[in-house]
CSV table of C-alpha atoms and ligand atoms in Angstrom, one decimal:
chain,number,residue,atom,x,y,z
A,1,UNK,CA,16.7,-11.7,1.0
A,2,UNK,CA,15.8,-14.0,3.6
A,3,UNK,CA,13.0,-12.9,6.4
A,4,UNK,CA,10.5,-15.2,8.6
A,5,UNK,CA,7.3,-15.4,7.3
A,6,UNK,CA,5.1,-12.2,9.2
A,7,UNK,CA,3.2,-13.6,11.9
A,8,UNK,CA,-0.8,-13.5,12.3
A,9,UNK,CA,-3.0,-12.2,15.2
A,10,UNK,CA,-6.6,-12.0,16.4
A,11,UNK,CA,-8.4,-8.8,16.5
A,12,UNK,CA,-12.1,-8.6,17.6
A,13,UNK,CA,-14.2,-5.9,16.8
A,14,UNK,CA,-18.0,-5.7,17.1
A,15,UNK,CA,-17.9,-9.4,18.3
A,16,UNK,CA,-16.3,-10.6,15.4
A,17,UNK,CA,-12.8,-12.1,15.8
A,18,UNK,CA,-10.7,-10.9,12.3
A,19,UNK,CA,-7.0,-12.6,11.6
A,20,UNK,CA,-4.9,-10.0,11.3
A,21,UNK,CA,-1.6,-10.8,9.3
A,22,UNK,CA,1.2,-8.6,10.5
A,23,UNK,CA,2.9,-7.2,7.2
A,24,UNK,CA,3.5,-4.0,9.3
A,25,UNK,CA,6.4,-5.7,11.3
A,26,UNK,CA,8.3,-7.2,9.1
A,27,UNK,CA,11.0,-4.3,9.0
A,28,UNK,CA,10.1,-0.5,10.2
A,29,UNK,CA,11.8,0.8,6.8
A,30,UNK,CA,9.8,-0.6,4.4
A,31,UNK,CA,6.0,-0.1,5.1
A,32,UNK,CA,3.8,-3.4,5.0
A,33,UNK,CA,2.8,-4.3,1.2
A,34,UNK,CA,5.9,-1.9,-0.1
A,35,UNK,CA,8.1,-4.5,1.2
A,36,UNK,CA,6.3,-7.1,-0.1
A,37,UNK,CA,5.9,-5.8,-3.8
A,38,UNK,CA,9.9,-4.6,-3.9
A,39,UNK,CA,11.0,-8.0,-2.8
A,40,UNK,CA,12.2,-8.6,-6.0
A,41,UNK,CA,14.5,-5.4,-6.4
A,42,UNK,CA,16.7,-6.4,-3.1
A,43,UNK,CA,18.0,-9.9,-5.0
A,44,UNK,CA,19.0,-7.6,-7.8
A,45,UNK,CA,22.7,-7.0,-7.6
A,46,UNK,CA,23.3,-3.3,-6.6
A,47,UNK,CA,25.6,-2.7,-10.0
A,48,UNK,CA,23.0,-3.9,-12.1
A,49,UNK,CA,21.5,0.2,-11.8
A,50,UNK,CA,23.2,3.2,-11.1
A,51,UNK,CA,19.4,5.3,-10.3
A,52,UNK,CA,16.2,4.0,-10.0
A,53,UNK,CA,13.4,6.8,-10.9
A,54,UNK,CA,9.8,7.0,-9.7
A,55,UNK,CA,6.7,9.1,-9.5
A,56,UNK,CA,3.6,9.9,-7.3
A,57,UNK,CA,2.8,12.1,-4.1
A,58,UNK,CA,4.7,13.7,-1.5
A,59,UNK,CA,3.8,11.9,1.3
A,60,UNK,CA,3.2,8.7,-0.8
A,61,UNK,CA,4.0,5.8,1.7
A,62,UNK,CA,5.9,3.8,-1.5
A,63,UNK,CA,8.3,6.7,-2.5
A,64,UNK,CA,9.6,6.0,1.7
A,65,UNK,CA,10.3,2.3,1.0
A,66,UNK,CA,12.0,3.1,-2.3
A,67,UNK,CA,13.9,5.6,-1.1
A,68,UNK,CA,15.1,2.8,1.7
A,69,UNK,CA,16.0,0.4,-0.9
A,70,UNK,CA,17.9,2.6,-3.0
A,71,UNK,CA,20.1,3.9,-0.1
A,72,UNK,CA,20.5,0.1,0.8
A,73,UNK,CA,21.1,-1.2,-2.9
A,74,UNK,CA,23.5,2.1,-3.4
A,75,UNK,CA,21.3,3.5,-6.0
A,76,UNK,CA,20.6,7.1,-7.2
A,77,UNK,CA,16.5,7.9,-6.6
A,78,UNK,CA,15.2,10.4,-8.6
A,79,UNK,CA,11.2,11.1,-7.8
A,80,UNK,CA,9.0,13.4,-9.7
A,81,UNK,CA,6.1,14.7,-8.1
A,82,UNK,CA,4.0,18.2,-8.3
A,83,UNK,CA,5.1,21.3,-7.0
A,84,UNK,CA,4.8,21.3,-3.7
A,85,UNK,CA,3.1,23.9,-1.2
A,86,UNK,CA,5.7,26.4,0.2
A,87,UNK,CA,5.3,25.2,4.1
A,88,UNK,CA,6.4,22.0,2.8
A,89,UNK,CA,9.7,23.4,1.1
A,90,UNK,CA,10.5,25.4,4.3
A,91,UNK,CA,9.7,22.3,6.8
A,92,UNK,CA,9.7,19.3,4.7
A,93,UNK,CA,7.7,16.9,7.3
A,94,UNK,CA,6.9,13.0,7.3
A,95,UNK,CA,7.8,10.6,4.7
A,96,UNK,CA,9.1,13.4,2.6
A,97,UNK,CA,11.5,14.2,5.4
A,98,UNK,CA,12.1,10.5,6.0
A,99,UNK,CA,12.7,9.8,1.7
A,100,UNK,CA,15.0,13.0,1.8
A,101,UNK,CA,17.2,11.6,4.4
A,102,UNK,CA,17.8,8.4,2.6
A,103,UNK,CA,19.1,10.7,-0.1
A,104,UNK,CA,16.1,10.8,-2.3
A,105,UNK,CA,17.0,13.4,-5.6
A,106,UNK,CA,13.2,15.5,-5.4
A,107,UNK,CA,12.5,16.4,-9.3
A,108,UNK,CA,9.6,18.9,-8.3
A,109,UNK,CA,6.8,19.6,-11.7
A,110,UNK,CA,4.4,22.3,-12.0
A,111,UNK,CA,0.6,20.0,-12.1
A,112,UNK,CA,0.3,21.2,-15.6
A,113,UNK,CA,3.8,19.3,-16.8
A,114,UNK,CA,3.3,16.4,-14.7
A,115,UNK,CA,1.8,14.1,-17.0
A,116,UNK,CA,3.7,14.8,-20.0
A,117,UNK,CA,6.7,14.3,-16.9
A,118,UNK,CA,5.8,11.3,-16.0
A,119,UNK,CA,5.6,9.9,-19.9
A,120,UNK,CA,8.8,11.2,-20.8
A,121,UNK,CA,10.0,9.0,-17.3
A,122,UNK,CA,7.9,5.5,-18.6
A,123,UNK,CA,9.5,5.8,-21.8
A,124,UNK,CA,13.0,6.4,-20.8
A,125,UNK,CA,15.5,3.4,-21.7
A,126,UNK,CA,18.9,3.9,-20.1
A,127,UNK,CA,20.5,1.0,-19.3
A,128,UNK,CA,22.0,1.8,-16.1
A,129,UNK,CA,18.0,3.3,-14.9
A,130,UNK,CA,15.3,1.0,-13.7
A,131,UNK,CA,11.9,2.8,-14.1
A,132,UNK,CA,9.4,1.9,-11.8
A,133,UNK,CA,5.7,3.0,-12.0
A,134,UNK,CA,3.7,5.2,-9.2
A,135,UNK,CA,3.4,3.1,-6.1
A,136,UNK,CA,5.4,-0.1,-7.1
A,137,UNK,CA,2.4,-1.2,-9.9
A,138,UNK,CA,5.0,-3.2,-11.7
A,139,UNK,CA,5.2,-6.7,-12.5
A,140,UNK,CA,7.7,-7.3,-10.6
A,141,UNK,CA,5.8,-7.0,-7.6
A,142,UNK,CA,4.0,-10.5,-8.0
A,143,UNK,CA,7.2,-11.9,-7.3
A,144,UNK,CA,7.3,-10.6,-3.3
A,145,UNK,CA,3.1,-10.9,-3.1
A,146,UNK,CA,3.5,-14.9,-4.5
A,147,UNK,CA,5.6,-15.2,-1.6
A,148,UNK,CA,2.9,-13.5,0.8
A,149,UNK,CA,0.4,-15.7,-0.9
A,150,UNK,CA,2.4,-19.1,0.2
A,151,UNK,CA,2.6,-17.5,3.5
A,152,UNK,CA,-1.3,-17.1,3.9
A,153,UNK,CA,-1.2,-20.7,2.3
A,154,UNK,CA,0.8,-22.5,5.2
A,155,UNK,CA,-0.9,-20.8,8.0
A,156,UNK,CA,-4.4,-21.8,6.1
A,157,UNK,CA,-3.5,-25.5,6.1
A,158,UNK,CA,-1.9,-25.2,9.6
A,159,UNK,CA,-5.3,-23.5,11.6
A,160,UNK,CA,-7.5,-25.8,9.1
A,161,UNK,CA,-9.6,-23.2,7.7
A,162,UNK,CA,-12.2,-24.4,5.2
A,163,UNK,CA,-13.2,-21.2,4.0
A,164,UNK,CA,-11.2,-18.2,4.1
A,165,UNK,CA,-11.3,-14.2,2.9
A,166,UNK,CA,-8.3,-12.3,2.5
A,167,UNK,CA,-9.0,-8.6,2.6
A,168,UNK,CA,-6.2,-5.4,2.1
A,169,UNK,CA,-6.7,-2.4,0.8
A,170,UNK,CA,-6.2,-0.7,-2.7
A,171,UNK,CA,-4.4,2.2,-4.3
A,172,UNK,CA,-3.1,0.6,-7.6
A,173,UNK,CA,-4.8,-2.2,-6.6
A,174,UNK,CA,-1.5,-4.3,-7.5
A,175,UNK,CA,-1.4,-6.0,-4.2
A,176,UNK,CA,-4.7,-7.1,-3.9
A,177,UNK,CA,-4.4,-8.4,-7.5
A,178,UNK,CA,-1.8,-10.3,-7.9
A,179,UNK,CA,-2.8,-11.6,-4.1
A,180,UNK,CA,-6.0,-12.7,-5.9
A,181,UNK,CA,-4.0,-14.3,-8.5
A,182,UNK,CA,-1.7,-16.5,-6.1
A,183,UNK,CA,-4.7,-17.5,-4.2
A,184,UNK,CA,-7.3,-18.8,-6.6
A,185,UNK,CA,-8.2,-20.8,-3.6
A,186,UNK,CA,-9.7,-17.8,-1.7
A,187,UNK,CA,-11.9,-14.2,-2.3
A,188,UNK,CA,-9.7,-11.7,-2.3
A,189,UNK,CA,-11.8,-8.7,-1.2
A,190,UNK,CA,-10.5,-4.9,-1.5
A,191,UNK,CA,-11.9,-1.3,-1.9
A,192,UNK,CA,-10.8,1.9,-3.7
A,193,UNK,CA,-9.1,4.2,-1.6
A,194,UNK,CA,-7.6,6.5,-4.9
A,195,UNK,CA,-9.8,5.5,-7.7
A,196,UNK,CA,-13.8,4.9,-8.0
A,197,UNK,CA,-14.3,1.2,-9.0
A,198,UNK,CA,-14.2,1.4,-12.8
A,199,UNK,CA,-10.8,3.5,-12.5
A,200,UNK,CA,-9.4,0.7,-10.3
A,201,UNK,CA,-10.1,-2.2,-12.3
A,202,UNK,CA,-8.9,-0.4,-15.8
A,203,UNK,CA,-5.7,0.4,-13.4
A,204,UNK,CA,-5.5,-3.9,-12.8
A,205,UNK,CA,-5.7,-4.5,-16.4
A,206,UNK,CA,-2.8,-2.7,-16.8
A,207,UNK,CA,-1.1,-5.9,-15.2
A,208,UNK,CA,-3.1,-8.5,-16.0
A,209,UNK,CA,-6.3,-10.1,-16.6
A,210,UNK,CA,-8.9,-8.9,-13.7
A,211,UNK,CA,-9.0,-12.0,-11.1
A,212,UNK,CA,-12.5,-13.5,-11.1
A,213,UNK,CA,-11.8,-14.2,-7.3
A,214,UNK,CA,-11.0,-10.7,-6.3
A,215,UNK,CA,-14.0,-8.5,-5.5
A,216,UNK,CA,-14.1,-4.7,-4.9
A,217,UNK,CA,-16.1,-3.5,-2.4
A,218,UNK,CA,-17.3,0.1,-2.6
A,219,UNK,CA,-18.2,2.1,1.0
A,220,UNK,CA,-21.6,3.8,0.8
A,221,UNK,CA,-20.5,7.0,1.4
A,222,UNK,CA,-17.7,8.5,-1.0
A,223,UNK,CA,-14.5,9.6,0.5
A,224,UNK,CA,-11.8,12.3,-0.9
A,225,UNK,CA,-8.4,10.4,-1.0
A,226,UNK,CA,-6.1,11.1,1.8
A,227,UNK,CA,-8.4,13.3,3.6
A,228,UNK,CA,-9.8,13.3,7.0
A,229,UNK,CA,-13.2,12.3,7.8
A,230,UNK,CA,-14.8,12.5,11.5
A,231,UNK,CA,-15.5,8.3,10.7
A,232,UNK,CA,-12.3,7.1,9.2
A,233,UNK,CA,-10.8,8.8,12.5
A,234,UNK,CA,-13.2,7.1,14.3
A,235,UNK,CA,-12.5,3.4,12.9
A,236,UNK,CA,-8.9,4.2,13.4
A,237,UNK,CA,-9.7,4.5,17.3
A,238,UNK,CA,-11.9,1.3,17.3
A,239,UNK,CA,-9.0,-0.5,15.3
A,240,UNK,CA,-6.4,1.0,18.0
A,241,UNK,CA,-8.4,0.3,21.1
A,242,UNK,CA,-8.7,-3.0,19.9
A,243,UNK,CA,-5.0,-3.6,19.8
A,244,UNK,CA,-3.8,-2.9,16.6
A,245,UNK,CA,-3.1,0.6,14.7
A,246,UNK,CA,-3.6,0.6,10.9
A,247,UNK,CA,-3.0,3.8,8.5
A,248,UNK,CA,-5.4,6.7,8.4
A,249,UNK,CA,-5.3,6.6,4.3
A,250,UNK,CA,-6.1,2.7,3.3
A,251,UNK,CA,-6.6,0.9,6.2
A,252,UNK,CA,-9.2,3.1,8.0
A,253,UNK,CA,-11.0,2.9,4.7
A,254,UNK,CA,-11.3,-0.9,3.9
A,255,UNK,CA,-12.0,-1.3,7.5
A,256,UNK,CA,-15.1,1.2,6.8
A,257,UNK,CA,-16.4,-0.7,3.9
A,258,UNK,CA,-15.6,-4.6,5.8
A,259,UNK,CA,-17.5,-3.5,8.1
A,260,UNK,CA,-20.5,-2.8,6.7
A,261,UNK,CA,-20.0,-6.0,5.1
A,262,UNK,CA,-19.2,-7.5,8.1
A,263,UNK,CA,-22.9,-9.7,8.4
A,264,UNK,CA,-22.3,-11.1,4.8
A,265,UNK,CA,-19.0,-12.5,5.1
A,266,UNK,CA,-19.5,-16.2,6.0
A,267,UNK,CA,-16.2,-18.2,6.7
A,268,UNK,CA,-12.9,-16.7,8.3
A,269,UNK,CA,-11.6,-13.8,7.7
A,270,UNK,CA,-7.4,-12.5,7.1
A,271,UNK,CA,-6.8,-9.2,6.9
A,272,UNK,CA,-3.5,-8.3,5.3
A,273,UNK,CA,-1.8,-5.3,7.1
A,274,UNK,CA,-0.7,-3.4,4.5
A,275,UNK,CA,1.4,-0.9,7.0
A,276,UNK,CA,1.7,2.6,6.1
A,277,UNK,CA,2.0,4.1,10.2
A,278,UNK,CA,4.6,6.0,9.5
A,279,UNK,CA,2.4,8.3,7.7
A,280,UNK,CA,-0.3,8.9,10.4
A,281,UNK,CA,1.8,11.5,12.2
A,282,UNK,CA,1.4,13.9,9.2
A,283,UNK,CA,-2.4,12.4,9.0
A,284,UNK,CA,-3.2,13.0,12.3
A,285,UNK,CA,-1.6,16.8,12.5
A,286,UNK,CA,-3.8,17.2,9.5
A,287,UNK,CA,-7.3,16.3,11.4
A,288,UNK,CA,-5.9,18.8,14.5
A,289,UNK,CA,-5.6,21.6,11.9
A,290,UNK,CA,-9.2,21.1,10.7
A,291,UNK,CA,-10.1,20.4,14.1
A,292,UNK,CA,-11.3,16.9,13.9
A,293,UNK,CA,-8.7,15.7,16.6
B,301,LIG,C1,0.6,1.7,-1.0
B,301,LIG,C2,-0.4,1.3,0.0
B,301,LIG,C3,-1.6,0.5,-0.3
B,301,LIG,C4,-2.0,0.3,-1.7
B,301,LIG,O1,-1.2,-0.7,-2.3
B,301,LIG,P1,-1.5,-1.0,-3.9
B,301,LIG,O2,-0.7,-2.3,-4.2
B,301,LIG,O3,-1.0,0.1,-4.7
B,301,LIG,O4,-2.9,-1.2,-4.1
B,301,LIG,C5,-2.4,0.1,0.7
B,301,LIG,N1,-2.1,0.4,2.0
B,301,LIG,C6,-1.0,1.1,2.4
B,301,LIG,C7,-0.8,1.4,3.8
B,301,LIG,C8,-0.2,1.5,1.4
B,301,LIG,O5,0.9,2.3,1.8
């Protein structure tokens, strides 16, 4: 599939100017880094599968892109997550409403089976199934990140930066990985939003050898995975009165911990927008229930 490269633009926040590439445009179907790490699966030829199945959360911002490249690659999607909470059933809401209207097949698990589910899924072996791990973390994806990498590599050489940090979030940490990979030229900085630190790397090793150049920065204060937090909202404001809107889950969060690195970071700064917007409607309903919003 051909596509322009995703263009790059200034942000300043606390009287630092940030390079923000613009990952979240490249097509509103497939959120930011999804697009990038399923790159590979839309040169496949659609009759090389009949189904694709996957695994992970119900609001998960990967089981939407899937679900979009299935219905465009004519494939059956079968996703297994954990039972979900009745409301949900009646009204299903967000993504989930989004995945089911691409035609997503929802194999719902009580949390007691799911991990014996989702073994019995990595192991299965059809022919006609491709199997593809929770949130993309295949290797597959350093196909579509390689091409992100020469990308950041062209605009480098073009604004003549000496010394440059690319920073993006991390739930399996596969972006930000094989990112560090294709760029030995730069730091590759990320932070935890799912795992603590330890969890995170033993979830890169998984794929590869851990990059020396990527480093993992860790906020000071601990934060409970897709939850909302009075600060997170409040560096989601900053980010959006500053002219760009980043997700409530990831992006909020490795704009917390950048920014308390902010004073240690010499050299210029690219901040990979990993998308995920289409999520904050259901985010943001969540901080006016708990009346944070
Ligand atoms: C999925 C996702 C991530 C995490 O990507 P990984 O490659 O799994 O680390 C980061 N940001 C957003 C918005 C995402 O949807």
């Amino acid at each position: 599939m051909r596509f322009p490269p995703s263009t790059v633009e200034p942000i300043t926040l606390r009287g630092r100017t940030i390079h923000v590439k613009r990952d979240d445009l490249i097509d509103p179907r497939y959120s930011g880094n999804k697009f990038r790490k399923l790159h590979a699966l839309f040169d496949i030829p659609a009759d090389a599968y009949r189904r694709l199945i996957s695994w992970g959360g119900n609001q998960s911002n990967a089981m939407l892109s899937i679900a979009a490249l299935c219905a465009e690659q004519g494939w059956r999607f079968e996703y297994t997550t954990k039972r979900m909470p009745e409301r949900l059933h009646a009204k299903p809401a967000g993504n989930l409403a989004a995945a089911l209207d691409f035609g997503m097949v929802l194999n719902e698990v009580a949390a007691g089976d799911y991990e014996d589910a989702v073994a019995g899924l990595r192991s299965n072996s059809d022919s006609d199934t491709l199997v593809l791990a929770q949130g993309g973390a295949d290797a597959l994806a350093r196909i579509g990140i390689e091409r992100l990498a020469g990308e950041i590599r062209d605009w480098r050489e073009a604004a003549g930066i000496e010394r440059l940090h690319v920073v993006t979030p991390a739930g399996t940490g596969t972006t930000a990985a094989y990112l560090a990979l294709s760029l030995p030229e730069c730091r590759v900085i990320t932070t935890p939003a799912v795992a603590d630190t330890d969890d995170l790397k033993r979830q890169i090793e998984r794929l590869m050898q851990l990059p020396a150049n990527l480093q993992i920065l860790r906020s000071a204060r601990r934060f409970r995975f897709a939850t909302p937090d009075a600060e997170l909202l409040s560096i989601h404001r900053e980010l959006c009165a500053a002219g760009i809107e980043f997700d409530l889950i990831y992006g909020a969060l490795m704009w917390h911990a950048l920014l308390a690195e902010l004073d240690c970071i010499e050299g210029e700064i690219l901040y990979v927008h990993s998308g995920g917007l289409a999520g904050n409607a259901t985010m943001l309903d969540r901080y006016r229930h708990q009346g944070l919003f």
